[in-house]
CSV table of C-alpha atoms in Angstrom, one decimal:
chain,number,residue,atom,x,y,z
T,690,UNK,CA,0.0,0.0,0.0
T,691,UNK,CA,1.5,3.3,-1.1
T,692,UNK,CA,1.6,6.5,1.0
T,693,UNK,CA,1.7,4.7,4.4
T,694,UNK,CA,4.4,5.8,6.8
T,695,UNK,CA,6.5,2.7,7.7
T,696,UNK,CA,6.4,3.8,11.3
T,697,UNK,CA,2.6,3.7,11.4
T,698,UNK,CA,1.5,1.8,14.5
T,699,UNK,CA,-0.6,-1.3,13.7
T,700,UNK,CA,-2.6,-3.4,16.2
T,701,UNK,CA,-1.6,-6.9,14.9
T,702,UNK,CA,-3.2,-9.2,17.5
T,703,UNK,CA,-5.8,-9.5,20.2
T,704,UNK,CA,-6.1,-12.2,22.8
T,705,UNK,CA,-9.0,-12.8,25.1
T,706,UNK,CA,-9.0,-15.4,27.9
T,707,UNK,CA,-11.7,-16.2,30.5
T,708,UNK,CA,-12.2,-19.0,33.0
T,709,UNK,CA,-15.1,-20.2,35.1
T,710,UNK,CA,-13.3,-23.0,36.9
T,711,UNK,CA,-15.0,-23.4,40.3
T,712,UNK,CA,-12.2,-25.3,41.9
T,713,UNK,CA,-9.7,-22.6,43.1
T,714,UNK,CA,-7.0,-25.2,43.2
T,715,UNK,CA,-7.4,-25.8,39.4
T,716,UNK,CA,-8.1,-22.2,38.4
T,717,UNK,CA,-5.3,-20.1,36.9
T,718,UNK,CA,-4.2,-17.0,38.8
T,719,UNK,CA,-4.4,-13.5,37.2
T,720,UNK,CA,-0.8,-13.4,35.8
T,721,UNK,CA,-1.3,-16.8,34.1
T,722,UNK,CA,-4.4,-15.5,32.5
T,723,UNK,CA,-2.5,-12.5,31.2
T,724,UNK,CA,0.3,-14.7,29.9
T,725,UNK,CA,-2.3,-16.9,28.1
T,726,UNK,CA,-3.9,-13.8,26.6
T,727,UNK,CA,-0.6,-12.6,25.2
T,728,UNK,CA,0.0,-16.0,23.7
T,729,UNK,CA,-3.5,-15.9,22.2
T,730,UNK,CA,-2.7,-12.5,20.7
T,731,UNK,CA,0.4,-14.0,19.1
T,732,UNK,CA,-1.7,-16.8,17.6
T,733,UNK,CA,-4.3,-14.3,16.5
T,734,UNK,CA,-1.8,-12.4,14.3
T,735,UNK,CA,-0.3,-15.6,12.9
T,736,UNK,CA,3.1,-15.0,14.5
T,737,UNK,CA,3.2,-17.0,17.8
T,738,UNK,CA,6.8,-15.9,18.4
T,739,UNK,CA,6.1,-12.2,18.0
T,740,UNK,CA,5.4,-11.5,21.7
T,741,UNK,CA,8.9,-12.6,22.5
T,742,UNK,CA,10.2,-9.6,20.5
T,743,UNK,CA,8.2,-7.1,22.6
T,744,UNK,CA,10.3,-4.2,23.8
T,745,UNK,CA,7.7,-2.8,26.1
T,746,UNK,CA,5.1,-4.6,28.2
T,747,UNK,CA,2.4,-2.5,30.0
T,748,UNK,CA,0.1,-3.8,32.7
T,749,UNK,CA,-2.6,-1.7,34.5
T,750,UNK,CA,-3.0,-2.2,38.2
T,751,UNK,CA,-5.6,-4.8,39.2
T,752,UNK,CA,-7.0,-6.4,42.3
T,753,UNK,CA,-3.9,-8.6,42.8
T,754,UNK,CA,-0.6,-8.2,44.7
T,755,UNK,CA,2.0,-8.5,41.9
T,756,UNK,CA,4.7,-5.9,42.2
T,757,UNK,CA,5.9,-6.3,38.5
T,758,UNK,CA,3.5,-8.4,36.6
T,759,UNK,CA,4.9,-7.3,33.3
T,760,UNK,CA,8.3,-8.8,34.2
T,761,UNK,CA,6.6,-12.1,35.1
T,762,UNK,CA,4.9,-12.1,31.7
T,763,UNK,CA,8.1,-11.1,29.9
T,764,UNK,CA,9.9,-14.1,31.4
T,765,UNK,CA,7.1,-16.5,30.5
T,766,UNK,CA,7.0,-15.4,26.8
T,767,UNK,CA,10.7,-15.0,26.3
T,768,UNK,CA,10.8,-11.2,26.1
T,769,UNK,CA,13.6,-10.9,28.7
T,770,UNK,CA,14.8,-7.5,27.4
T,771,UNK,CA,11.4,-5.9,27.4
T,772,UNK,CA,10.9,-2.7,29.5
T,773,UNK,CA,8.2,-3.3,32.1
T,774,UNK,CA,5.5,-0.7,32.9
T,775,UNK,CA,3.0,-0.7,35.8
T,776,UNK,CA,0.1,1.7,35.5
T,777,UNK,CA,-1.6,2.6,38.8
T,778,UNK,CA,-5.4,2.9,39.1
T,779,UNK,CA,-6.4,6.2,37.4
T,780,UNK,CA,-4.3,5.7,34.3
T,781,UNK,CA,-6.6,4.8,31.6
T,782,UNK,CA,-5.9,1.6,29.7
T,783,UNK,CA,-6.3,3.5,26.4
T,784,UNK,CA,-3.4,5.8,27.7
T,785,UNK,CA,-1.2,2.7,27.6
T,786,UNK,CA,-2.2,1.8,24.1
T,787,UNK,CA,-1.8,5.4,22.9
T,788,UNK,CA,1.7,5.7,24.6
T,789,UNK,CA,2.8,2.4,22.9
T,790,UNK,CA,1.6,3.7,19.5
T,791,UNK,CA,3.4,7.0,20.0
T,792,UNK,CA,6.7,5.3,20.8
T,793,UNK,CA,6.3,3.0,17.8
T,794,UNK,CA,5.6,6.0,15.5
T,795,UNK,CA,8.6,7.9,17.0
T,796,UNK,CA,10.9,4.9,16.2
T,797,UNK,CA,11.7,4.2,19.9
T,798,UNK,CA,10.3,0.6,19.8
T,799,UNK,CA,9.0,-1.9,17.2
T,800,UNK,CA,6.7,-4.0,19.3
T,801,UNK,CA,4.7,-3.5,22.5
T,802,UNK,CA,2.2,-5.4,24.6
T,803,UNK,CA,-0.6,-4.0,26.6
T,804,UNK,CA,-2.3,-6.6,28.8
T,805,UNK,CA,-4.5,-6.7,31.9
T,806,UNK,CA,-6.4,-9.4,33.7
T,807,UNK,CA,-8.2,-10.4,36.9
T,808,UNK,CA,-9.0,-13.7,38.6
T,809,UNK,CA,-11.8,-12.5,40.9
T,810,UNK,CA,-14.0,-15.6,40.3
T,811,UNK,CA,-11.1,-17.7,41.5
T,812,UNK,CA,-10.7,-15.6,44.6
T,813,UNK,CA,-14.5,-15.8,45.2
T,814,UNK,CA,-14.5,-19.6,44.9
T,815,UNK,CA,-11.6,-19.8,47.3
T,816,UNK,CA,-13.4,-17.6,49.8
T,817,UNK,CA,-16.5,-19.8,49.6
T,818,UNK,CA,-14.4,-22.9,50.1
T,819,UNK,CA,-12.5,-21.3,53.0
T,820,UNK,CA,-9.2,-21.5,51.3
T,821,UNK,CA,-6.7,-19.0,49.9
T,822,UNK,CA,-6.2,-18.1,46.3
T,823,UNK,CA,-2.5,-18.0,46.3
T,824,UNK,CA,-0.4,-15.8,43.9
T,825,UNK,CA,3.0,-16.6,42.6
T,826,UNK,CA,5.6,-14.5,44.6
T,827,UNK,CA,7.9,-12.3,42.6
T,828,UNK,CA,10.7,-9.9,43.8
T,829,UNK,CA,11.5,-6.9,41.8
T,830,UNK,CA,10.2,-3.5,40.6
T,831,UNK,CA,8.9,-2.4,37.2
T,832,UNK,CA,11.1,-0.2,35.1
T,833,UNK,CA,8.4,2.4,35.0
T,834,UNK,CA,5.5,3.2,37.3
T,835,UNK,CA,2.8,5.5,35.8
T,836,UNK,CA,0.8,7.4,38.5
T,837,UNK,CA,-2.2,9.7,37.9
T,838,UNK,CA,-1.4,13.4,38.4
T,839,UNK,CA,-4.5,14.0,40.5
T,840,UNK,CA,-6.1,12.1,43.4
T,841,UNK,CA,-8.5,9.5,42.1
T,842,UNK,CA,-10.9,10.0,45.1
T,843,UNK,CA,-11.2,12.7,47.7
T,844,UNK,CA,-11.7,12.0,51.4
T,845,UNK,CA,-14.8,14.2,51.3
T,846,UNK,CA,-16.3,12.0,48.6
T,847,UNK,CA,-15.6,8.9,50.5
T,848,UNK,CA,-16.9,10.3,53.8
T,849,UNK,CA,-20.0,11.5,52.1
T,850,UNK,CA,-21.0,7.9,51.4
T,851,UNK,CA,-19.7,7.3,47.9
T,852,UNK,CA,-17.2,4.8,49.2
T,853,UNK,CA,-14.3,3.3,47.3
T,854,UNK,CA,-16.2,1.6,44.4
T,855,UNK,CA,-16.8,3.5,41.2
T,856,UNK,CA,-20.5,2.7,40.8
T,857,UNK,CA,-21.6,5.7,43.0
T,858,UNK,CA,-19.4,8.1,41.1
T,859,UNK,CA,-20.7,6.8,37.7
T,860,UNK,CA,-24.3,7.2,39.0
T,861,UNK,CA,-23.7,10.9,39.9
T,862,UNK,CA,-22.3,11.5,36.4
T,863,UNK,CA,-25.2,9.6,34.9
T,864,UNK,CA,-27.7,11.8,36.7
T,865,UNK,CA,-25.8,15.0,35.7
T,866,UNK,CA,-25.9,13.8,32.1
T,867,UNK,CA,-29.6,13.2,32.4
T,868,UNK,CA,-30.2,16.7,33.7
T,869,UNK,CA,-28.0,18.3,31.0
T,870,UNK,CA,-30.1,16.4,28.3
T,871,UNK,CA,-33.3,17.7,29.8
T,872,UNK,CA,-34.7,14.2,30.4
T,873,UNK,CA,-37.1,13.2,33.1
T,874,UNK,CA,-36.0,10.5,35.6
T,875,UNK,CA,-38.5,7.9,34.2
T,876,UNK,CA,-37.6,8.5,30.6
T,877,UNK,CA,-33.9,8.3,31.4
T,878,UNK,CA,-34.3,5.0,33.2
T,879,UNK,CA,-36.3,3.7,30.2
T,880,UNK,CA,-33.4,4.6,27.9
T,881,UNK,CA,-30.8,3.0,30.2
T,882,UNK,CA,-32.8,-0.2,30.5
T,883,UNK,CA,-33.2,-0.4,26.7
T,884,UNK,CA,-29.5,0.2,26.1
T,885,UNK,CA,-28.4,-2.4,28.6
T,886,UNK,CA,-31.0,-4.9,27.2
T,887,UNK,CA,-29.3,-4.4,23.8
T,888,UNK,CA,-25.9,-5.0,25.5
T,889,UNK,CA,-27.2,-8.3,26.9
T,890,UNK,CA,-28.2,-9.4,23.4
T,891,UNK,CA,-24.6,-8.6,22.2
T,892,UNK,CA,-23.2,-10.5,25.1
T,893,UNK,CA,-25.4,-13.5,24.4
T,894,UNK,CA,-23.7,-13.9,21.0
T,895,UNK,CA,-20.2,-13.4,22.4
T,896,UNK,CA,-18.4,-16.6,23.4
T,897,UNK,CA,-16.1,-14.6,25.7
T,898,UNK,CA,-18.9,-12.8,27.6
T,899,UNK,CA,-19.1,-13.7,31.3
T,900,UNK,CA,-22.9,-13.9,31.3
T,901,UNK,CA,-24.5,-14.9,28.0
T,902,UNK,CA,-28.1,-14.3,29.0
T,903,UNK,CA,-30.6,-12.0,27.3
T,904,UNK,CA,-32.5,-9.6,29.5
T,905,UNK,CA,-35.6,-7.6,28.6
T,906,UNK,CA,-35.6,-3.9,29.4
T,907,UNK,CA,-38.2,-4.5,32.0
T,908,UNK,CA,-36.0,-6.9,33.8
T,909,UNK,CA,-33.2,-4.4,34.0
T,910,UNK,CA,-35.0,-1.2,34.8
T,911,UNK,CA,-36.4,-1.8,38.3
T,912,UNK,CA,-34.8,-3.3,41.4
T,913,UNK,CA,-36.0,-6.8,42.3
T,914,UNK,CA,-34.5,-9.5,44.6
T,915,UNK,CA,-32.6,-10.8,41.6
T,916,UNK,CA,-31.7,-7.4,40.3
T,917,UNK,CA,-30.7,-5.2,43.3
T,918,UNK,CA,-30.2,-1.5,43.2
T,919,UNK,CA,-26.5,-0.6,43.2
T,920,UNK,CA,-26.6,3.2,42.9
T,921,UNK,CA,-29.6,5.0,41.4
T,922,UNK,CA,-30.3,4.8,38.6
T,923,UNK,CA,-28.1,1.7,38.2
T,924,UNK,CA,-29.5,-1.8,39.2
């Protein structure tokens, strides 16, 4: 193809991994899921050995205790020389992708990996069984740590009842959006329910979706014993 800059960043492979193993002793931990996702991305682009050539591996912070998960991934895939990056909560995942693209375009690197993962179902099953979902210990520090410039949450917000989870903050933004659009509360809830009903239809056809069940808008809109209210207007 003519006219394309040879330094143009190209997304060459995507890997998706999920697990629903109920035995925590058999379930893979988060870093193994990330390793498997990277290998799946290599297979997706038709070059299984390409991940080993990565010069930069970026991992956003998750609900696990790894100090340098990118280094654990690098060793597993044979990318020993890769620079490891750990992005703390508040750094958007898209920021990592954009940064990788910018470095490729600038000629700093040829190949980068951005990968994240959780194993919360494994942890939940371990809690139910009264056991521990152990993680592989690893000593070391990432080459780079990306930290948001501003505080992600303020003490005033937490003390006011919003807590630490994002759902309350999203609900406030949602209500502000509704008001800015001049929508009534009932109309807005109808729109949300219809939108999420459509999302469930998409998920039902996605083999990687966690829950592949279609929900009617009426099932989503109002709180029920099966569909509790999280933070108005979100059930």
